[in-house]
mmCIF file with all atom_site columns, C-alpha atoms in Angstrom:
data_model
loop_
_atom_site.group_PDB
_atom_site.id
_atom_site.type_symbol
_atom_site.label_atom_id
_atom_site.label_alt_id
_atom_site.label_comp_id
_atom_site.label_asym_id
_atom_site.label_entity_id
_atom_site.label_seq_id
_atom_site.pdbx_PDB_ins_code
_atom_site.Cartn_x
_atom_site.Cartn_y
_atom_site.Cartn_z
_atom_site.occupancy
_atom_site.B_iso_or_equiv
_atom_site.pdbx_formal_charge
_atom_site.auth_seq_id
_atom_site.auth_comp_id
_atom_site.auth_asym_id
_atom_site.auth_atom_id
_atom_site.pdbx_PDB_model_num
ATOM 1   C CA . THR A 1 1   ? -5.821  7.419   -18.971 1.00 0.00 ? 13  THR A CA 1
ATOM 2   C CA . GLN A 1 2   ? -9.080  6.779   -16.722 1.00 0.00 ? 14  GLN A CA 1
ATOM 3   C CA . LEU A 1 3   ? -11.000 9.189   -15.856 1.00 0.00 ? 15  LEU A CA 1
ATOM 4   C CA . LEU A 1 4   ? -12.430 7.915   -12.480 1.00 0.00 ? 16  LEU A CA 1
ATOM 5   C CA . GLU A 1 5   ? -10.076 6.504   -9.638  1.00 0.00 ? 17  GLU A CA 1
ATOM 6   C CA . GLN A 1 6   ? -11.864 4.364   -7.190  1.00 0.00 ? 18  GLN A CA 1
ATOM 7   C CA . SER A 1 7   ? -10.340 3.793   -3.678  1.00 0.00 ? 19  SER A CA 1
ATOM 8   C CA . PRO A 1 8   ? -9.249  1.970   -1.939  1.00 0.00 ? 20  PRO A CA 1
ATOM 9   C CA . GLN A 1 9   ? -7.697  -0.292  -4.353  1.00 0.00 ? 21  GLN A CA 1
ATOM 10  C CA . PHE A 1 10  ? -8.152  -4.037  -2.274  1.00 0.00 ? 22  PHE A CA 1
ATOM 11  C CA . LEU A 1 11  ? -10.513 -4.066  0.733   1.00 0.00 ? 23  LEU A CA 1
ATOM 12  C CA . SER A 1 12  ? -10.339 -7.409  3.631   1.00 0.00 ? 24  SER A CA 1
ATOM 13  C CA . ILE A 1 13  ? -13.069 -6.738  5.992   1.00 0.00 ? 25  ILE A CA 1
ATOM 14  C CA . GLN A 1 14  ? -15.096 -9.451  7.625   1.00 0.00 ? 26  GLN A CA 1
ATOM 15  C CA . GLU A 1 15  ? -17.943 -11.415 7.848   1.00 0.00 ? 27  GLU A CA 1
ATOM 16  C CA . GLY A 1 16  ? -20.905 -7.849  9.477   1.00 0.00 ? 28  GLY A CA 1
ATOM 17  C CA . GLU A 1 17  ? -19.008 -5.134  8.909   1.00 0.00 ? 29  GLU A CA 1
ATOM 18  C CA . ASN A 1 18  ? -20.126 -1.759  7.168   1.00 0.00 ? 30  ASN A CA 1
ATOM 19  C CA . LEU A 1 19  ? -17.479 -0.811  3.548   1.00 0.00 ? 31  LEU A CA 1
ATOM 20  C CA . THR A 1 20  ? -17.456 2.413   1.741   1.00 0.00 ? 32  THR A CA 1
ATOM 21  C CA . VAL A 1 21  ? -16.286 2.521   -1.630  1.00 0.00 ? 33  VAL A CA 1
ATOM 22  C CA . TYR A 1 22  ? -15.944 5.349   -4.082  1.00 0.00 ? 34  TYR A CA 1
ATOM 23  C CA . CYS A 1 23  ? -15.154 6.720   -7.922  1.00 0.00 ? 35  CYS A CA 1
ATOM 24  C CA . ASN A 1 24  ? -14.175 10.687  -8.305  1.00 0.00 ? 36  ASN A CA 1
ATOM 25  C CA . SER A 1 25  ? -13.634 11.886  -11.402 1.00 0.00 ? 37  SER A CA 1
ATOM 26  C CA . SER A 1 26  ? -12.712 15.490  -12.356 1.00 0.00 ? 38  SER A CA 1
ATOM 27  C CA . SER A 1 27  ? -15.026 15.027  -14.986 1.00 0.00 ? 39  SER A CA 1
ATOM 28  C CA . VAL A 1 28  ? -18.828 15.398  -14.946 1.00 0.00 ? 40  VAL A CA 1
ATOM 29  C CA . PHE A 1 29  ? -20.650 12.600  -15.901 1.00 0.00 ? 41  PHE A CA 1
ATOM 30  C CA . SER A 1 30  ? -24.089 12.547  -17.381 1.00 0.00 ? 42  SER A CA 1
ATOM 31  C CA . SER A 1 31  ? -25.251 9.098   -14.876 1.00 0.00 ? 43  SER A CA 1
ATOM 32  C CA . LEU A 1 32  ? -23.430 7.020   -13.603 1.00 0.00 ? 44  LEU A CA 1
ATOM 33  C CA . GLN A 1 33  ? -23.123 3.088   -13.384 1.00 0.00 ? 45  GLN A CA 1
ATOM 34  C CA . TRP A 1 34  ? -21.900 0.250   -10.147 1.00 0.00 ? 46  TRP A CA 1
ATOM 35  C CA . TYR A 1 35  ? -20.925 -3.350  -10.800 1.00 0.00 ? 47  TYR A CA 1
ATOM 36  C CA . ARG A 1 36  ? -19.617 -6.690  -9.714  1.00 0.00 ? 48  ARG A CA 1
ATOM 37  C CA . GLN A 1 37  ? -17.313 -8.783  -11.054 1.00 0.00 ? 49  GLN A CA 1
ATOM 38  C CA . GLU A 1 38  ? -16.686 -12.288 -10.240 1.00 0.00 ? 50  GLU A CA 1
ATOM 39  C CA . PRO A 1 39  ? -13.452 -14.070 -11.082 1.00 0.00 ? 51  PRO A CA 1
ATOM 40  C CA . GLY A 1 40  ? -14.220 -15.816 -14.217 1.00 0.00 ? 52  GLY A CA 1
ATOM 41  C CA . GLU A 1 41  ? -16.981 -13.630 -15.646 1.00 0.00 ? 53  GLU A CA 1
ATOM 42  C CA . GLY A 1 42  ? -17.595 -10.199 -16.996 1.00 0.00 ? 54  GLY A CA 1
ATOM 43  C CA . PRO A 1 43  ? -18.916 -7.160  -14.895 1.00 0.00 ? 55  PRO A CA 1
ATOM 44  C CA . VAL A 1 44  ? -23.388 -7.678  -13.837 1.00 0.00 ? 56  VAL A CA 1
ATOM 45  C CA . LEU A 1 45  ? -24.584 -4.259  -13.308 1.00 0.00 ? 57  LEU A CA 1
ATOM 46  C CA . LEU A 1 46  ? -25.731 -2.978  -9.815  1.00 0.00 ? 58  LEU A CA 1
ATOM 47  C CA . VAL A 1 47  ? -27.592 0.689   -10.397 1.00 0.00 ? 59  VAL A CA 1
ATOM 48  C CA . THR A 1 48  ? -27.691 3.547   -12.595 1.00 0.00 ? 60  THR A CA 1
ATOM 49  C CA . VAL A 1 49  ? -27.565 6.577   -11.000 1.00 0.00 ? 61  VAL A CA 1
ATOM 50  C CA . VAL A 1 50  ? -28.870 9.846   -14.265 1.00 0.00 ? 62  VAL A CA 1
ATOM 51  C CA . THR A 1 51  ? -29.554 12.671  -10.968 1.00 0.00 ? 63  THR A CA 1
ATOM 52  C CA . GLY A 1 52  ? -26.787 15.090  -9.170  1.00 0.00 ? 64  GLY A CA 1
ATOM 53  C CA . GLY A 1 53  ? -27.346 14.163  -5.296  1.00 0.00 ? 65  GLY A CA 1
ATOM 54  C CA . GLU A 1 54  ? -29.197 10.798  -6.379  1.00 0.00 ? 66  GLU A CA 1
ATOM 55  C CA . VAL A 1 55  ? -29.244 7.794   -3.484  1.00 0.00 ? 67  VAL A CA 1
ATOM 56  C CA . LYS A 1 56  ? -30.186 4.240   -4.910  1.00 0.00 ? 68  LYS A CA 1
ATOM 57  C CA . LYS A 1 57  ? -30.182 1.971   -2.289  1.00 0.00 ? 69  LYS A CA 1
ATOM 58  C CA . LEU A 1 58  ? -30.178 -2.067  -3.509  1.00 0.00 ? 70  LEU A CA 1
ATOM 59  C CA . LYS A 1 59  ? -30.820 -3.878  0.195   1.00 0.00 ? 71  LYS A CA 1
ATOM 60  C CA . ARG A 1 60  ? -27.753 -3.578  2.279   1.00 0.00 ? 72  ARG A CA 1
ATOM 61  C CA . LEU A 1 61  ? -26.341 -1.247  -0.892  1.00 0.00 ? 73  LEU A CA 1
ATOM 62  C CA . THR A 1 62  ? -26.337 2.508   -1.099  1.00 0.00 ? 74  THR A CA 1
ATOM 63  C CA . PHE A 1 63  ? -25.866 4.358   -4.210  1.00 0.00 ? 75  PHE A CA 1
ATOM 64  C CA . GLN A 1 64  ? -24.971 8.135   -4.154  1.00 0.00 ? 76  GLN A CA 1
ATOM 65  C CA . PHE A 1 65  ? -24.194 10.387  -7.126  1.00 0.00 ? 77  PHE A CA 1
ATOM 66  C CA . GLY A 1 66  ? -22.283 13.750  -6.452  1.00 0.00 ? 78  GLY A CA 1
ATOM 67  C CA . ASP A 1 67  ? -23.745 16.745  -6.814  1.00 0.00 ? 79  ASP A CA 1
ATOM 68  C CA . ALA A 1 68  ? -21.437 18.071  -8.732  1.00 0.00 ? 80  ALA A CA 1
ATOM 69  C CA . ARG A 1 69  ? -21.208 14.725  -11.864 1.00 0.00 ? 81  ARG A CA 1
ATOM 70  C CA . LYS A 1 70  ? -18.030 14.264  -10.837 1.00 0.00 ? 82  LYS A CA 1
ATOM 71  C CA . ASP A 1 71  ? -17.836 11.806  -7.774  1.00 0.00 ? 83  ASP A CA 1
ATOM 72  C CA . SER A 1 72  ? -20.125 8.650   -6.375  1.00 0.00 ? 84  SER A CA 1
ATOM 73  C CA . SER A 1 73  ? -20.446 5.474   -3.519  1.00 0.00 ? 85  SER A CA 1
ATOM 74  C CA . LEU A 1 74  ? -20.656 2.183   -2.090  1.00 0.00 ? 86  LEU A CA 1
ATOM 75  C CA . HIS A 1 75  ? -21.387 1.855   0.522   1.00 0.00 ? 87  HIS A CA 1
ATOM 76  C CA . ILE A 1 76  ? -22.233 -1.613  1.568   1.00 0.00 ? 88  ILE A CA 1
ATOM 77  C CA . THR A 1 77  ? -23.547 -2.696  5.481   1.00 0.00 ? 89  THR A CA 1
ATOM 78  C CA . ALA A 1 78  ? -22.796 -5.503  7.114   1.00 0.00 ? 90  ALA A CA 1
ATOM 79  C CA . ALA A 1 79  ? -21.252 -7.575  3.796   1.00 0.00 ? 91  ALA A CA 1
ATOM 80  C CA . GLN A 1 80  ? -22.068 -10.356 3.698   1.00 0.00 ? 92  GLN A CA 1
ATOM 81  C CA . PRO A 1 81  ? -19.405 -13.271 2.201   1.00 0.00 ? 93  PRO A CA 1
ATOM 82  C CA . GLY A 1 82  ? -21.343 -12.830 -1.175  1.00 0.00 ? 94  GLY A CA 1
ATOM 83  C CA . ASP A 1 83  ? -20.300 -9.378  -1.467  1.00 0.00 ? 95  ASP A CA 1
ATOM 84  C CA . THR A 1 84  ? -17.488 -10.169 -2.608  1.00 0.00 ? 96  THR A CA 1
ATOM 85  C CA . GLY A 1 85  ? -15.884 -9.106  -5.760  1.00 0.00 ? 97  GLY A CA 1
ATOM 86  C CA . LEU A 1 86  ? -14.501 -7.008  -7.871  1.00 0.00 ? 98  LEU A CA 1
ATOM 87  C CA . TYR A 1 87  ? -16.603 -3.079  -7.461  1.00 0.00 ? 99  TYR A CA 1
ATOM 88  C CA . LEU A 1 88  ? -16.230 -1.196  -11.154 1.00 0.00 ? 100 LEU A CA 1
ATOM 89  C CA . CYS A 1 89  ? -18.154 1.380   -11.530 1.00 0.00 ? 101 CYS A CA 1
ATOM 90  C CA . ALA A 1 90  ? -18.513 2.990   -14.728 1.00 0.00 ? 102 ALA A CA 1
ATOM 91  C CA . GLY A 1 91  ? -19.809 7.610   -15.852 1.00 0.00 ? 103 GLY A CA 1
ATOM 92  C CA . TYR A 1 92  ? -21.237 7.641   -19.228 1.00 0.00 ? 104 TYR A CA 1
ATOM 93  C CA . HIS A 1 93  ? -18.603 10.186  -21.395 1.00 0.00 ? 105 HIS A CA 1
ATOM 94  C CA . THR A 1 94  ? -20.882 12.253  -24.067 1.00 0.00 ? 106 THR A CA 1
ATOM 95  C CA . GLY A 1 95  ? -18.945 10.277  -27.830 1.00 0.00 ? 107 GLY A CA 1
ATOM 96  C CA . ASN A 1 96  ? -20.928 7.100   -25.899 1.00 0.00 ? 108 ASN A CA 1
ATOM 97  C CA . GLN A 1 97  ? -18.887 6.524   -23.590 1.00 0.00 ? 109 GLN A CA 1
ATOM 98  C CA . PHE A 1 98  ? -18.428 4.629   -21.259 1.00 0.00 ? 110 PHE A CA 1
ATOM 99  C CA . TYR A 1 99  ? -15.750 4.935   -18.734 1.00 0.00 ? 111 TYR A CA 1
ATOM 100 C CA . PHE A 1 100 ? -15.121 2.061   -16.065 1.00 0.00 ? 112 PHE A CA 1
ATOM 101 C CA . GLY A 1 101 ? -12.782 3.066   -13.320 1.00 0.00 ? 113 GLY A CA 1
ATOM 102 C CA . THR A 1 102 ? -9.590  1.817   -11.642 1.00 0.00 ? 114 THR A CA 1
ATOM 103 C CA . GLY A 1 103 ? -11.847 -1.207  -9.496  1.00 0.00 ? 115 GLY A CA 1
ATOM 104 C CA . THR A 1 104 ? -11.704 -2.003  -5.361  1.00 0.00 ? 116 THR A CA 1
ATOM 105 C CA . SER A 1 105 ? -10.779 -5.271  -4.636  1.00 0.00 ? 117 SER A CA 1
ATOM 106 C CA . LEU A 1 106 ? -13.525 -7.019  -1.837  1.00 0.00 ? 118 LEU A CA 1
ATOM 107 C CA . THR A 1 107 ? -12.741 -9.688  -0.039  1.00 0.00 ? 119 THR A CA 1
ATOM 108 C CA . VAL A 1 108 ? -15.398 -10.383 2.538   1.00 0.00 ? 120 VAL A CA 1
ATOM 109 C CA . ILE A 1 109 ? -13.914 -13.049 5.719   1.00 0.00 ? 121 ILE A CA 1
ATOM 110 C CA . PRO A 1 110 ? -16.875 -15.305 7.430   1.00 0.00 ? 122 PRO A CA 1
ATOM 111 C CA . ASP B 2 1   ? -25.460 -16.017 -18.823 1.00 0.00 ? 30  ASP B CA 1
ATOM 112 C CA . SER B 2 2   ? -26.297 -12.801 -19.632 1.00 0.00 ? 31  SER B CA 1
ATOM 113 C CA . GLY B 2 3   ? -26.885 -13.596 -23.567 1.00 0.00 ? 32  GLY B CA 1
ATOM 114 C CA . VAL B 2 4   ? -23.755 -12.115 -24.433 1.00 0.00 ? 33  VAL B CA 1
ATOM 115 C CA . THR B 2 5   ? -20.707 -15.344 -26.418 1.00 0.00 ? 34  THR B CA 1
ATOM 116 C CA . GLN B 2 6   ? -17.929 -14.626 -27.192 1.00 0.00 ? 35  GLN B CA 1
ATOM 117 C CA . THR B 2 7   ? -14.795 -17.156 -28.803 1.00 0.00 ? 36  THR B CA 1
ATOM 118 C CA . PRO B 2 8   ? -12.375 -18.352 -28.235 1.00 0.00 ? 37  PRO B CA 1
ATOM 119 C CA . LYS B 2 9   ? -11.896 -18.484 -24.031 1.00 0.00 ? 38  LYS B CA 1
ATOM 120 C CA . HIS B 2 10  ? -8.167  -18.797 -23.947 1.00 0.00 ? 39  HIS B CA 1
ATOM 121 C CA . LEU B 2 11  ? -5.902  -18.115 -26.734 1.00 0.00 ? 40  LEU B CA 1
ATOM 122 C CA . ILE B 2 12  ? -1.936  -18.649 -26.196 1.00 0.00 ? 41  ILE B CA 1
ATOM 123 C CA . THR B 2 13  ? -0.107  -17.230 -28.968 1.00 0.00 ? 42  THR B CA 1
ATOM 124 C CA . ALA B 2 14  ? 3.089   -15.691 -29.954 1.00 0.00 ? 43  ALA B CA 1
ATOM 125 C CA . THR B 2 15  ? 4.623   -12.036 -30.010 1.00 0.00 ? 44  THR B CA 1
ATOM 126 C CA . GLY B 2 16  ? 4.240   -10.650 -33.635 1.00 0.00 ? 45  GLY B CA 1
ATOM 127 C CA . GLN B 2 17  ? 1.056   -13.879 -34.794 1.00 0.00 ? 46  GLN B CA 1
ATOM 128 C CA . ARG B 2 18  ? -2.535  -11.819 -35.873 1.00 0.00 ? 47  ARG B CA 1
ATOM 129 C CA . VAL B 2 19  ? -5.107  -13.320 -33.834 1.00 0.00 ? 48  VAL B CA 1
ATOM 130 C CA . THR B 2 20  ? -10.109 -12.199 -34.468 1.00 0.00 ? 49  THR B CA 1
ATOM 131 C CA . LEU B 2 21  ? -11.340 -12.448 -31.240 1.00 0.00 ? 50  LEU B CA 1
ATOM 132 C CA . ARG B 2 22  ? -15.639 -12.906 -32.044 1.00 0.00 ? 51  ARG B CA 1
ATOM 133 C CA . CYS B 2 23  ? -19.125 -11.556 -30.180 1.00 0.00 ? 52  CYS B CA 1
ATOM 134 C CA . SER B 2 24  ? -22.109 -12.647 -30.579 1.00 0.00 ? 53  SER B CA 1
ATOM 135 C CA . PRO B 2 25  ? -25.047 -10.109 -29.121 1.00 0.00 ? 54  PRO B CA 1
ATOM 136 C CA . ARG B 2 26  ? -27.689 -10.189 -27.002 1.00 0.00 ? 55  ARG B CA 1
ATOM 137 C CA . SER B 2 27  ? -31.299 -10.777 -29.127 1.00 0.00 ? 56  SER B CA 1
ATOM 138 C CA . GLY B 2 28  ? -32.180 -7.611  -30.514 1.00 0.00 ? 57  GLY B CA 1
ATOM 139 C CA . ASP B 2 29  ? -28.904 -5.572  -28.722 1.00 0.00 ? 58  ASP B CA 1
ATOM 140 C CA . LEU B 2 30  ? -27.943 -3.562  -31.892 1.00 0.00 ? 59  LEU B CA 1
ATOM 141 C CA . SER B 2 31  ? -24.475 -2.143  -29.697 1.00 0.00 ? 60  SER B CA 1
ATOM 142 C CA . VAL B 2 32  ? -21.589 -3.501  -28.722 1.00 0.00 ? 61  VAL B CA 1
ATOM 143 C CA . TYR B 2 33  ? -18.680 -2.659  -26.734 1.00 0.00 ? 62  TYR B CA 1
ATOM 144 C CA . TRP B 2 34  ? -14.605 -4.088  -26.845 1.00 0.00 ? 63  TRP B CA 1
ATOM 145 C CA . TYR B 2 35  ? -12.208 -3.599  -23.328 1.00 0.00 ? 64  TYR B CA 1
ATOM 146 C CA . GLN B 2 36  ? -8.773  -4.622  -22.457 1.00 0.00 ? 65  GLN B CA 1
ATOM 147 C CA . GLN B 2 37  ? -8.412  -5.769  -19.038 1.00 0.00 ? 66  GLN B CA 1
ATOM 148 C CA . SER B 2 38  ? -5.529  -6.010  -17.525 1.00 0.00 ? 67  SER B CA 1
ATOM 149 C CA . LEU B 2 39  ? -4.181  -6.187  -13.634 1.00 0.00 ? 68  LEU B CA 1
ATOM 150 C CA . ASP B 2 40  ? -2.255  -2.534  -14.025 1.00 0.00 ? 69  ASP B CA 1
ATOM 151 C CA . GLN B 2 41  ? -4.911  -0.495  -15.817 1.00 0.00 ? 70  GLN B CA 1
ATOM 152 C CA . GLY B 2 42  ? -8.367  -1.659  -15.487 1.00 0.00 ? 71  GLY B CA 1
ATOM 153 C CA . LEU B 2 43  ? -10.957 -1.847  -18.072 1.00 0.00 ? 72  LEU B CA 1
ATOM 154 C CA . GLN B 2 44  ? -10.162 0.098   -20.871 1.00 0.00 ? 73  GLN B CA 1
ATOM 155 C CA . PHE B 2 45  ? -12.782 1.581   -23.525 1.00 0.00 ? 74  PHE B CA 1
ATOM 156 C CA . LEU B 2 46  ? -11.273 -0.250  -26.704 1.00 0.00 ? 75  LEU B CA 1
ATOM 157 C CA . ILE B 2 47  ? -13.902 0.622   -29.861 1.00 0.00 ? 76  ILE B CA 1
ATOM 158 C CA . GLN B 2 48  ? -18.142 0.746   -29.706 1.00 0.00 ? 77  GLN B CA 1
ATOM 159 C CA . TYR B 2 49  ? -19.817 -0.317  -32.831 1.00 0.00 ? 78  TYR B CA 1
ATOM 160 C CA . TYR B 2 50  ? -24.188 0.133   -33.325 1.00 0.00 ? 79  TYR B CA 1
ATOM 161 C CA . ASN B 2 51  ? -25.875 -1.685  -36.845 1.00 0.00 ? 80  ASN B CA 1
ATOM 162 C CA . GLY B 2 52  ? -23.381 -1.863  -37.884 1.00 0.00 ? 81  GLY B CA 1
ATOM 163 C CA . GLU B 2 53  ? -22.083 1.989   -37.807 1.00 0.00 ? 82  GLU B CA 1
ATOM 164 C CA . GLU B 2 54  ? -18.424 2.483   -35.124 1.00 0.00 ? 83  GLU B CA 1
ATOM 165 C CA . ARG B 2 55  ? -19.612 5.436   -33.001 1.00 0.00 ? 84  ARG B CA 1
ATOM 166 C CA . ALA B 2 56  ? -16.699 5.999   -31.034 1.00 0.00 ? 85  ALA B CA 1
ATOM 167 C CA . LYS B 2 57  ? -13.788 5.436   -30.473 1.00 0.00 ? 86  LYS B CA 1
ATOM 168 C CA . GLY B 2 58  ? -10.924 4.707   -27.371 1.00 0.00 ? 87  GLY B CA 1
ATOM 169 C CA . ASN B 2 59  ? -7.758  3.926   -26.372 1.00 0.00 ? 88  ASN B CA 1
ATOM 170 C CA . ILE B 2 60  ? -7.393  1.621   -29.319 1.00 0.00 ? 89  ILE B CA 1
ATOM 171 C CA . LEU B 2 61  ? -4.206  1.180   -30.882 1.00 0.00 ? 90  LEU B CA 1
ATOM 172 C CA . GLU B 2 62  ? -3.658  1.291   -34.557 1.00 0.00 ? 91  GLU B CA 1
ATOM 173 C CA . ARG B 2 63  ? -2.072  -2.901  -34.737 1.00 0.00 ? 92  ARG B CA 1
ATOM 174 C CA . PHE B 2 64  ? -5.959  -3.404  -33.386 1.00 0.00 ? 93  PHE B CA 1
ATOM 175 C CA . SER B 2 65  ? -9.280  -3.279  -36.008 1.00 0.00 ? 94  SER B CA 1
ATOM 176 C CA . ALA B 2 66  ? -11.906 -4.038  -35.131 1.00 0.00 ? 95  ALA B CA 1
ATOM 177 C CA . GLN B 2 67  ? -16.060 -4.108  -36.922 1.00 0.00 ? 96  GLN B CA 1
ATOM 178 C CA . GLN B 2 68  ? -19.385 -4.760  -36.976 1.00 0.00 ? 97  GLN B CA 1
ATOM 179 C CA . PHE B 2 69  ? -21.566 -7.148  -39.572 1.00 0.00 ? 98  PHE B CA 1
ATOM 180 C CA . PRO B 2 70  ? -25.086 -7.486  -40.515 1.00 0.00 ? 99  PRO B CA 1
ATOM 181 C CA . ASP B 2 71  ? -25.740 -10.323 -38.607 1.00 0.00 ? 100 ASP B CA 1
ATOM 182 C CA . LEU B 2 72  ? -24.598 -7.169  -35.329 1.00 0.00 ? 101 LEU B CA 1
ATOM 183 C CA . HIS B 2 73  ? -21.513 -10.318 -34.725 1.00 0.00 ? 102 HIS B CA 1
ATOM 184 C CA . SER B 2 74  ? -18.541 -7.692  -33.960 1.00 0.00 ? 103 SER B CA 1
ATOM 185 C CA . GLU B 2 75  ? -14.740 -9.065  -34.171 1.00 0.00 ? 104 GLU B CA 1
ATOM 186 C CA . LEU B 2 76  ? -11.588 -7.681  -32.899 1.00 0.00 ? 105 LEU B CA 1
ATOM 187 C CA . ASN B 2 77  ? -8.470  -8.379  -34.523 1.00 0.00 ? 106 ASN B CA 1
ATOM 188 C CA . LEU B 2 78  ? -5.323  -8.093  -33.150 1.00 0.00 ? 107 LEU B CA 1
ATOM 189 C CA . SER B 2 79  ? -1.813  -7.981  -34.936 1.00 0.00 ? 108 SER B CA 1
ATOM 190 C CA . SER B 2 80  ? 1.869   -8.406  -35.371 1.00 0.00 ? 109 SER B CA 1
ATOM 191 C CA . LEU B 2 81  ? 0.923   -8.602  -31.199 1.00 0.00 ? 110 LEU B CA 1
ATOM 192 C CA . GLU B 2 82  ? 2.951   -7.933  -28.141 1.00 0.00 ? 111 GLU B CA 1
ATOM 193 C CA . LEU B 2 83  ? 3.498   -9.279  -24.840 1.00 0.00 ? 112 LEU B CA 1
ATOM 194 C CA . GLY B 2 84  ? 1.746   -6.349  -23.419 1.00 0.00 ? 113 GLY B CA 1
ATOM 195 C CA . ASP B 2 85  ? -1.431  -7.426  -25.688 1.00 0.00 ? 114 ASP B CA 1
ATOM 196 C CA . SER B 2 86  ? -1.473  -10.110 -22.140 1.00 0.00 ? 115 SER B CA 1
ATOM 197 C CA . ALA B 2 87  ? -5.406  -9.563  -21.084 1.00 0.00 ? 116 ALA B CA 1
ATOM 198 C CA . LEU B 2 88  ? -8.925  -10.151 -21.074 1.00 0.00 ? 117 LEU B CA 1
ATOM 199 C CA . TYR B 2 89  ? -11.120 -9.517  -23.977 1.00 0.00 ? 118 TYR B CA 1
ATOM 200 C CA . PHE B 2 90  ? -14.461 -7.927  -23.457 1.00 0.00 ? 119 PHE B CA 1
ATOM 201 C CA . CYS B 2 91  ? -17.491 -7.672  -25.552 1.00 0.00 ? 120 CYS B CA 1
ATOM 202 C CA . ALA B 2 92  ? -20.404 -6.486  -23.434 1.00 0.00 ? 121 ALA B CA 1
ATOM 203 C CA . SER B 2 93  ? -23.524 -5.636  -26.239 1.00 0.00 ? 122 SER B CA 1
ATOM 204 C CA . SER B 2 94  ? -26.894 -3.011  -24.961 1.00 0.00 ? 123 SER B CA 1
ATOM 205 C CA . GLN B 2 95  ? -29.987 -1.786  -25.920 1.00 0.00 ? 124 GLN B CA 1
ATOM 206 C CA . ARG B 2 96  ? -29.246 2.524   -25.749 1.00 0.00 ? 125 ARG B CA 1
ATOM 207 C CA . ASN B 2 97  ? -31.981 4.255   -23.306 1.00 0.00 ? 126 ASN B CA 1
ATOM 208 C CA . MET B 2 98  ? -31.580 8.181   -23.575 1.00 0.00 ? 127 MET B CA 1
ATOM 209 C CA . GLY B 2 99  ? -33.286 10.230  -21.835 1.00 0.00 ? 128 GLY B CA 1
ATOM 210 C CA . THR B 2 100 ? -32.342 13.607  -20.407 1.00 0.00 ? 129 THR B CA 1
ATOM 211 C CA . SER B 2 101 ? -31.735 14.332  -16.709 1.00 0.00 ? 130 SER B CA 1
ATOM 212 C CA . GLY B 2 102 ? -31.466 17.997  -16.608 1.00 0.00 ? 131 GLY B CA 1
ATOM 213 C CA . THR B 2 103 ? -29.979 19.650  -19.052 1.00 0.00 ? 132 THR B CA 1
ATOM 214 C CA . TYR B 2 104 ? -27.569 16.545  -19.674 1.00 0.00 ? 133 TYR B CA 1
ATOM 215 C CA . THR B 2 105 ? -28.270 13.805  -21.594 1.00 0.00 ? 134 THR B CA 1
ATOM 216 C CA . VAL B 2 106 ? -28.114 10.230  -19.914 1.00 0.00 ? 135 VAL B CA 1
ATOM 217 C CA . ASN B 2 107 ? -27.969 7.040   -21.194 1.00 0.00 ? 136 ASN B CA 1
ATOM 218 C CA . THR B 2 108 ? -29.358 4.570   -18.514 1.00 0.00 ? 137 THR B CA 1
ATOM 219 C CA . GLY B 2 109 ? -28.635 1.108   -21.005 1.00 0.00 ? 138 GLY B CA 1
ATOM 220 C CA . GLU B 2 110 ? -26.742 -1.988  -18.796 1.00 0.00 ? 139 GLU B CA 1
ATOM 221 C CA . LEU B 2 111 ? -23.855 -3.302  -20.682 1.00 0.00 ? 140 LEU B CA 1
ATOM 222 C CA . PHE B 2 112 ? -24.074 -6.910  -20.559 1.00 0.00 ? 141 PHE B CA 1
ATOM 223 C CA . PHE B 2 113 ? -20.697 -8.519  -20.817 1.00 0.00 ? 142 PHE B CA 1
ATOM 224 C CA . GLY B 2 114 ? -19.309 -11.627 -22.061 1.00 0.00 ? 143 GLY B CA 1
ATOM 225 C CA . GLU B 2 115 ? -16.967 -13.928 -20.108 1.00 0.00 ? 144 GLU B CA 1
ATOM 226 C CA . GLY B 2 116 ? -14.523 -12.124 -21.881 1.00 0.00 ? 145 GLY B CA 1
ATOM 227 C CA . SER B 2 117 ? -11.417 -13.941 -23.650 1.00 0.00 ? 146 SER B CA 1
ATOM 228 C CA . ARG B 2 118 ? -8.170  -14.233 -22.429 1.00 0.00 ? 147 ARG B CA 1
ATOM 229 C CA . LEU B 2 119 ? -5.435  -13.320 -24.317 1.00 0.00 ? 148 LEU B CA 1
ATOM 230 C CA . THR B 2 120 ? -1.568  -14.572 -23.543 1.00 0.00 ? 149 THR B CA 1
ATOM 231 C CA . VAL B 2 121 ? 0.958   -12.922 -26.026 1.00 0.00 ? 150 VAL B CA 1
ATOM 232 C CA . LEU B 2 122 ? 4.090   -15.395 -25.201 1.00 0.00 ? 151 LEU B CA 1
#
């Protein structure tokens, strides 16, 4: 059972294009994280958001936590080949569990 | 390098067998999480330990068990293996950073993942 659904599942774009990845749930999470995973490696944390409506920017990446704490989005401006990877959202639920989303596989073509 | 070490990196075994996966967390991290990653199920939470005690349980099968030892390393035991158990098994460690945001208790602790153990059951 996946509490967090991500869309799209796969995304292939040209270098320089913008894109948005969505993370949705019917459950409320107290905090939400985004990770990026590259082949052969474990996920690496990009950002943590803890307040409903919060927006955080990390260079060309913009993260938003929904007002109701049920959804989040990741927007990448002017994508580069180095952005290629699997993007995972993870919601923290009471009970000490981080639930991961289904993942979005991004390929940026030079 | 995340500082989390997992062994073995690759494991091939037959159905019905038993294997043990090992995880050494980052120095100082008391929490250890185990996750299973497969193509059709994504990253599934299995179980969490904190300073030797089980803290949370996810979708862990009864054929699977885990423990965290006094030196904080953890082992995940998988028995009576089936074809469907073939997956990447990740261990992650963290330091819990608990706080509040409004009425919510939040954990902003970063999960540091190992490189995973790829299990293939034939």
